[in-house]
């Protein structure tokens, strides 16, 4: 999608960056539902890694995983659901990856810290080992404010946050809860490319821009963050362990199917076991995140929200 030069632009200036989702954050701007907005984002290291000599150990933890916002959405009230349509994602070259001893899924295999710049050219990511892969830009952090308290932008939860799910990409719609007036939407942590699991502790981390449009689903409450693509609906949930996250997302998915299709719980679980796909988003954040893919045809056109 071509960016509209007349669209409102929310800059990645430091005063527009947050490091925790909280109702105490003052909005950086106010938008109307249906308005296209271009949101500039920093990379997850907030630009602190510019070359191979900038090691992860030098990065200030107080500047990790910035999100641009929060954005106040007019008319959003607690109990509503905010639908965020991802119209366009553009990433800036180079991307960054880091390998850090004793961090990630196999940190014991890393003997010394390394920072690697990943050139991005013509939709391709040039990775170490002369491997060239097609870029698939996605949003790592997207969420709304919790009802109270604060949640670090590096942590996922019912409000969204650091979901690190590769299905949050151009063309998808993310459904998030409205817990406070205005919703207080914020996003960041773009990846040019990230595999399920994010096993190294990072994807190809990049700064960039996201063009989005919001709409409000008044009085609709969903059981967790949901992503809709052309072919499927994904329920996303996070817990301390993968087992507990998987059990919770299956339970929530079965309930949603049973209520929407007006079928018995065991019949909903039959559908999930026969055609649903339980997938891992990430295993390296403070909580582990999974998603349940439900093909849209299983809903028979009866979605839990207005289309």
Coordinates of C-alpha atoms in Angstrom, one line a residue:
X1 CA 0.0 0.0 0.0
X2 CA 1.3 3.4 -0.9
X3 CA 1.6 5.8 2.1
X4 CA -0.7 8.8 1.9
X5 CA 1.4 11.9 2.5
X6 CA -1.6 13.6 4.0
X7 CA -2.0 10.9 6.7
X8 CA -1.2 11.9 10.3
X9 CA 2.4 10.9 11.2
X10 CA 3.3 9.9 14.8
X11 CA 7.1 10.4 15.0
X12 CA 9.6 8.1 16.8
X13 CA 10.9 11.1 18.7
X14 CA 12.0 10.3 22.3
X15 CA 9.0 12.1 23.8
X16 CA 6.6 9.8 21.9
X17 CA 8.2 6.5 23.2
X18 CA 7.0 4.5 26.1
X19 CA 8.6 1.5 27.9
X20 CA 5.6 0.3 29.8
X21 CA 1.8 0.2 29.0
X22 CA 0.0 2.2 31.7
X23 CA -3.1 4.4 32.1
X24 CA -0.7 7.0 33.6
X25 CA 1.0 7.5 30.2
X26 CA -0.2 10.8 28.6
X27 CA -1.3 10.4 25.0
X28 CA 1.1 11.6 22.4
X29 CA -1.8 12.3 20.0
X30 CA -5.5 11.7 19.4
X31 CA -7.1 10.1 16.4
X32 CA -10.6 9.3 15.2
X33 CA -11.7 5.7 14.3
X34 CA -11.2 5.2 10.6
X35 CA -8.4 7.7 10.3
X36 CA -5.2 6.3 8.6
X37 CA -2.1 7.0 10.8
X38 CA 1.5 6.5 10.0
X39 CA 3.4 5.4 13.1
X40 CA 7.2 5.7 13.2
X41 CA 9.0 3.1 15.4
X42 CA 12.4 2.6 16.8
X43 CA 14.1 -0.8 16.9
X44 CA 14.0 -2.9 20.0
X45 CA 17.4 -1.5 21.1
X46 CA 16.3 2.1 20.6
X47 CA 19.1 2.6 18.0
X48 CA 21.8 1.8 20.6
X49 CA 23.5 -0.8 18.3
X50 CA 25.0 0.8 15.3
X51 CA 27.8 -1.6 14.5
X52 CA 29.6 -4.8 15.6
X53 CA 31.4 -3.1 18.5
X54 CA 28.1 -2.1 20.1
X55 CA 27.5 -5.2 22.1
X56 CA 24.3 -6.1 23.9
X57 CA 26.0 -5.7 27.3
X58 CA 26.4 -2.0 26.6
X59 CA 22.7 -1.5 25.8
X60 CA 20.8 0.3 28.5
X61 CA 17.9 -1.9 29.8
X62 CA 15.9 1.3 30.4
X63 CA 15.8 1.8 26.6
X64 CA 14.8 -1.7 25.5
X65 CA 11.6 -2.4 23.4
X66 CA 10.3 1.2 23.0
X67 CA 6.8 1.5 21.7
X68 CA 5.5 4.6 20.0
X69 CA 2.5 6.2 21.6
X70 CA 0.2 6.0 23.4
X71 CA -2.4 7.0 20.9
X72 CA -5.8 8.1 22.2
X73 CA -8.7 6.7 20.1
X74 CA -11.7 8.9 20.2
X75 CA -14.8 7.1 21.5
X76 CA -13.0 4.1 22.9
X77 CA -14.4 3.1 26.3
X78 CA -13.7 0.2 28.7
X79 CA -15.6 -2.9 27.5
X80 CA -15.0 -2.1 23.8
X81 CA -12.6 -3.9 21.5
X82 CA -10.2 -1.9 19.4
X83 CA -9.6 -3.3 15.9
X84 CA -6.2 -2.2 14.4
X85 CA -5.9 -2.8 10.7
X86 CA -2.3 -3.1 9.6
X87 CA -2.3 -1.4 6.2
X88 CA 1.4 -1.1 5.5
X89 CA 4.8 -1.9 7.2
X90 CA 8.1 -0.5 6.0
X91 CA 11.4 -1.3 7.5
X92 CA 14.7 0.6 7.5
X93 CA 18.1 -1.0 6.7
X94 CA 20.2 -2.4 8.3
X95 CA 18.5 -4.7 10.7
X96 CA 20.3 -5.9 13.9
X97 CA 20.7 -9.3 15.5
X98 CA 22.6 -10.1 18.7
X99 CA 23.9 -13.4 20.1
X100 CA 24.5 -13.3 23.9
X101 CA 25.9 -16.0 26.1
X102 CA 23.4 -17.8 28.3
X103 CA 20.4 -16.0 26.7
X104 CA 17.8 -17.4 24.4
X105 CA 16.8 -21.0 23.9
X106 CA 20.4 -22.3 23.4
X107 CA 22.5 -19.6 25.0
X108 CA 24.9 -22.2 26.3
X109 CA 26.2 -22.6 22.7
X110 CA 27.2 -19.0 22.5
X111 CA 30.7 -18.3 23.9
X112 CA 31.0 -14.6 23.3
X113 CA 28.7 -11.7 22.6
X114 CA 28.2 -10.6 19.0
X115 CA 26.2 -7.9 17.3
X116 CA 25.4 -8.4 13.6
X117 CA 24.1 -5.8 11.1
X118 CA 21.7 -7.4 8.6
X119 CA 21.5 -5.5 5.3
X120 CA 18.0 -5.2 3.8
X121 CA 17.8 -4.7 0.1
X122 CA 14.9 -5.1 -2.3
X123 CA 12.8 -7.1 0.1
X124 CA 15.7 -9.4 1.0
X125 CA 17.6 -9.9 4.2
X126 CA 21.3 -10.7 3.9
X127 CA 22.1 -12.9 6.9
X128 CA 25.4 -14.4 8.2
X129 CA 26.8 -17.3 6.2
X130 CA 25.9 -15.7 2.8
X131 CA 22.2 -16.7 3.4
X132 CA 19.7 -14.5 1.7
X133 CA 16.1 -14.7 2.9
X134 CA 12.9 -13.0 1.8
X135 CA 11.8 -10.3 4.3
X136 CA 8.5 -10.6 6.0
X137 CA 8.0 -7.5 8.1
X138 CA 5.9 -7.9 11.3
X139 CA 5.1 -6.0 14.5
X140 CA 6.5 -7.4 17.7
X141 CA 4.9 -5.1 20.2
X142 CA 1.3 -3.8 19.9
X143 CA -1.1 -3.2 22.8
X144 CA -3.4 -1.1 24.8
X145 CA -3.2 0.1 28.3
X146 CA -4.1 -2.3 31.2
X147 CA -6.9 -1.2 33.5
X148 CA -4.4 -0.3 36.2
X149 CA -0.7 -0.6 37.0
X150 CA 1.9 -0.9 34.3
X151 CA 3.3 -3.7 32.1
X152 CA 6.7 -3.4 30.5
X153 CA 6.7 -3.2 26.7
X154 CA 8.9 -6.3 26.7
X155 CA 6.2 -8.4 28.4
X156 CA 3.1 -9.9 26.7
X157 CA -0.3 -10.1 28.3
X158 CA -4.1 -9.8 27.9
X159 CA -3.6 -6.2 26.8
X160 CA -1.3 -7.3 23.9
X161 CA 2.3 -6.0 24.4
X162 CA 5.3 -8.0 23.3
X163 CA 3.3 -10.7 21.4
X164 CA 6.1 -11.4 18.9
X165 CA 3.8 -13.2 16.6
X166 CA 4.7 -13.2 12.9
X167 CA 1.0 -13.2 11.8
X168 CA 0.9 -9.5 13.0
X169 CA 1.9 -8.3 9.6
X170 CA 0.6 -6.2 6.7
X171 CA -3.0 -7.1 5.8
X172 CA -3.9 -8.4 9.3
X173 CA -6.2 -6.9 11.9
X174 CA -5.3 -7.1 15.6
X175 CA -8.2 -7.0 18.1
X176 CA -7.2 -5.6 21.5
X177 CA -9.2 -4.9 24.7
X178 CA -10.1 -1.3 25.7
X179 CA -9.5 -1.1 29.4
X180 CA -9.3 2.7 29.8
X181 CA -10.9 5.6 27.9
X182 CA -9.1 6.2 24.6
X183 CA -7.6 2.7 24.7
X184 CA -4.0 4.2 24.7
X185 CA -2.6 2.2 21.8
X186 CA 1.1 1.9 21.3
X187 CA 3.3 -0.2 19.0
X188 CA 6.9 -0.9 18.1
X189 CA 9.6 -3.6 18.0
X190 CA 9.4 -4.3 14.2
X191 CA 11.1 -7.3 12.6
X192 CA 12.1 -7.6 9.0
X193 CA 12.0 -11.3 9.6
X194 CA 11.4 -13.6 12.6
X195 CA 10.8 -17.3 12.9
X196 CA 8.4 -18.8 15.3
X197 CA 10.0 -19.1 18.7
X198 CA 12.4 -16.1 18.2
X199 CA 14.9 -18.6 19.7
X200 CA 18.1 -16.4 19.7
X201 CA 16.2 -13.7 21.7
X202 CA 15.7 -11.5 18.7
X203 CA 14.5 -11.5 15.1
X204 CA 16.0 -9.2 12.5
X205 CA 15.3 -6.1 14.6
X206 CA 14.5 -2.9 12.7
X207 CA 13.2 0.6 12.9
X208 CA 10.4 1.5 10.5
X209 CA 6.9 2.8 9.9
X210 CA 3.5 1.2 10.3
X211 CA 0.4 2.6 8.5
X212 CA -2.7 1.6 10.5
X213 CA -6.4 2.3 10.8
X214 CA -8.6 1.7 13.8
X215 CA -12.2 0.9 14.3
X216 CA -14.2 0.3 17.5
X217 CA -16.4 -2.7 18.3
X218 CA -18.7 -1.2 20.9
X219 CA -19.5 -3.4 23.9
X220 CA -17.6 -6.4 22.4
X221 CA -15.2 -8.3 24.7
X222 CA -12.9 -11.0 23.4
X223 CA -11.1 -13.6 25.6
X224 CA -7.6 -12.5 24.6
X225 CA -5.7 -10.7 21.8
X226 CA -6.9 -11.9 18.5
X227 CA -5.4 -11.5 15.0
X228 CA -7.4 -11.9 11.8
X229 CA -5.8 -12.6 8.4
X230 CA -7.4 -13.3 5.1
X231 CA -7.7 -17.1 5.8
X232 CA -7.6 -17.5 9.6
X233 CA -8.3 -16.2 13.1
X234 CA -5.5 -16.5 15.7
X235 CA -6.1 -16.4 19.5
X236 CA -2.9 -15.4 21.3
X237 CA -2.1 -16.1 25.0
X238 CA 1.0 -15.9 27.3
X239 CA 1.9 -17.7 30.5
X240 CA 5.0 -18.6 32.5
X241 CA 5.4 -21.9 30.7
X242 CA 4.5 -23.1 27.2
X243 CA 2.4 -25.9 28.6
X244 CA 0.2 -23.5 30.6
X245 CA 0.0 -21.1 27.7
X246 CA -1.1 -23.9 25.3
X247 CA -3.7 -25.2 27.7
X248 CA -5.1 -21.7 28.2
X249 CA -5.3 -20.8 24.5
X250 CA -7.0 -24.1 23.6
X251 CA -9.5 -23.5 26.3
X252 CA -10.2 -19.9 25.1
X253 CA -10.4 -21.1 21.5
X254 CA -12.9 -23.9 22.3
X255 CA -15.1 -21.5 24.2
X256 CA -15.1 -19.0 21.4
X257 CA -16.0 -21.6 18.8
X258 CA -18.7 -23.2 21.0
X259 CA -20.3 -19.9 21.7
X260 CA -20.1 -18.6 18.2
X261 CA -21.3 -21.8 16.5
X262 CA -23.7 -22.8 19.4
X263 CA -22.2 -26.2 19.7
X264 CA -21.0 -28.4 22.6
X265 CA -17.6 -28.0 24.1
X266 CA -16.5 -31.4 22.9
X267 CA -17.6 -30.6 19.4
X268 CA -15.6 -27.4 19.4
X269 CA -12.6 -29.3 20.6
X270 CA -13.1 -31.9 17.8
X271 CA -12.8 -29.0 15.3
X272 CA -9.7 -27.7 17.0
X273 CA -8.1 -31.1 17.2
X274 CA -8.9 -31.9 13.5
X275 CA -8.1 -28.6 11.9
X276 CA -6.8 -26.1 14.4
X277 CA -3.1 -25.4 14.6
X278 CA -1.4 -24.7 17.9
X279 CA 1.7 -22.6 17.2
X280 CA 4.5 -21.1 19.2
X281 CA 5.1 -17.3 18.9
X282 CA 8.1 -16.8 21.2
X283 CA 9.9 -18.6 24.1
X284 CA 12.4 -15.9 25.2
X285 CA 10.3 -13.2 26.8
X286 CA 9.4 -13.0 30.5
X287 CA 6.3 -15.0 29.5
X288 CA 5.9 -17.6 26.8
X289 CA 3.5 -16.9 24.0
X290 CA 1.4 -19.3 21.8
X291 CA -1.4 -18.9 19.3
X292 CA -4.2 -21.1 18.0
X293 CA -4.9 -20.8 14.3
X294 CA -8.5 -21.4 13.4
X295 CA -9.3 -21.4 9.7
X296 CA -12.1 -18.9 9.0
X297 CA -14.3 -21.4 7.2
X298 CA -14.9 -23.2 10.5
X299 CA -16.9 -20.2 11.7
X300 CA -19.2 -20.6 8.7
X301 CA -19.3 -16.8 8.3
X302 CA -20.5 -16.3 11.9
X303 CA -17.6 -14.4 13.4
X304 CA -17.6 -13.2 17.0
X305 CA -17.4 -9.6 15.7
X306 CA -19.0 -7.5 12.9
X307 CA -17.1 -7.9 9.6

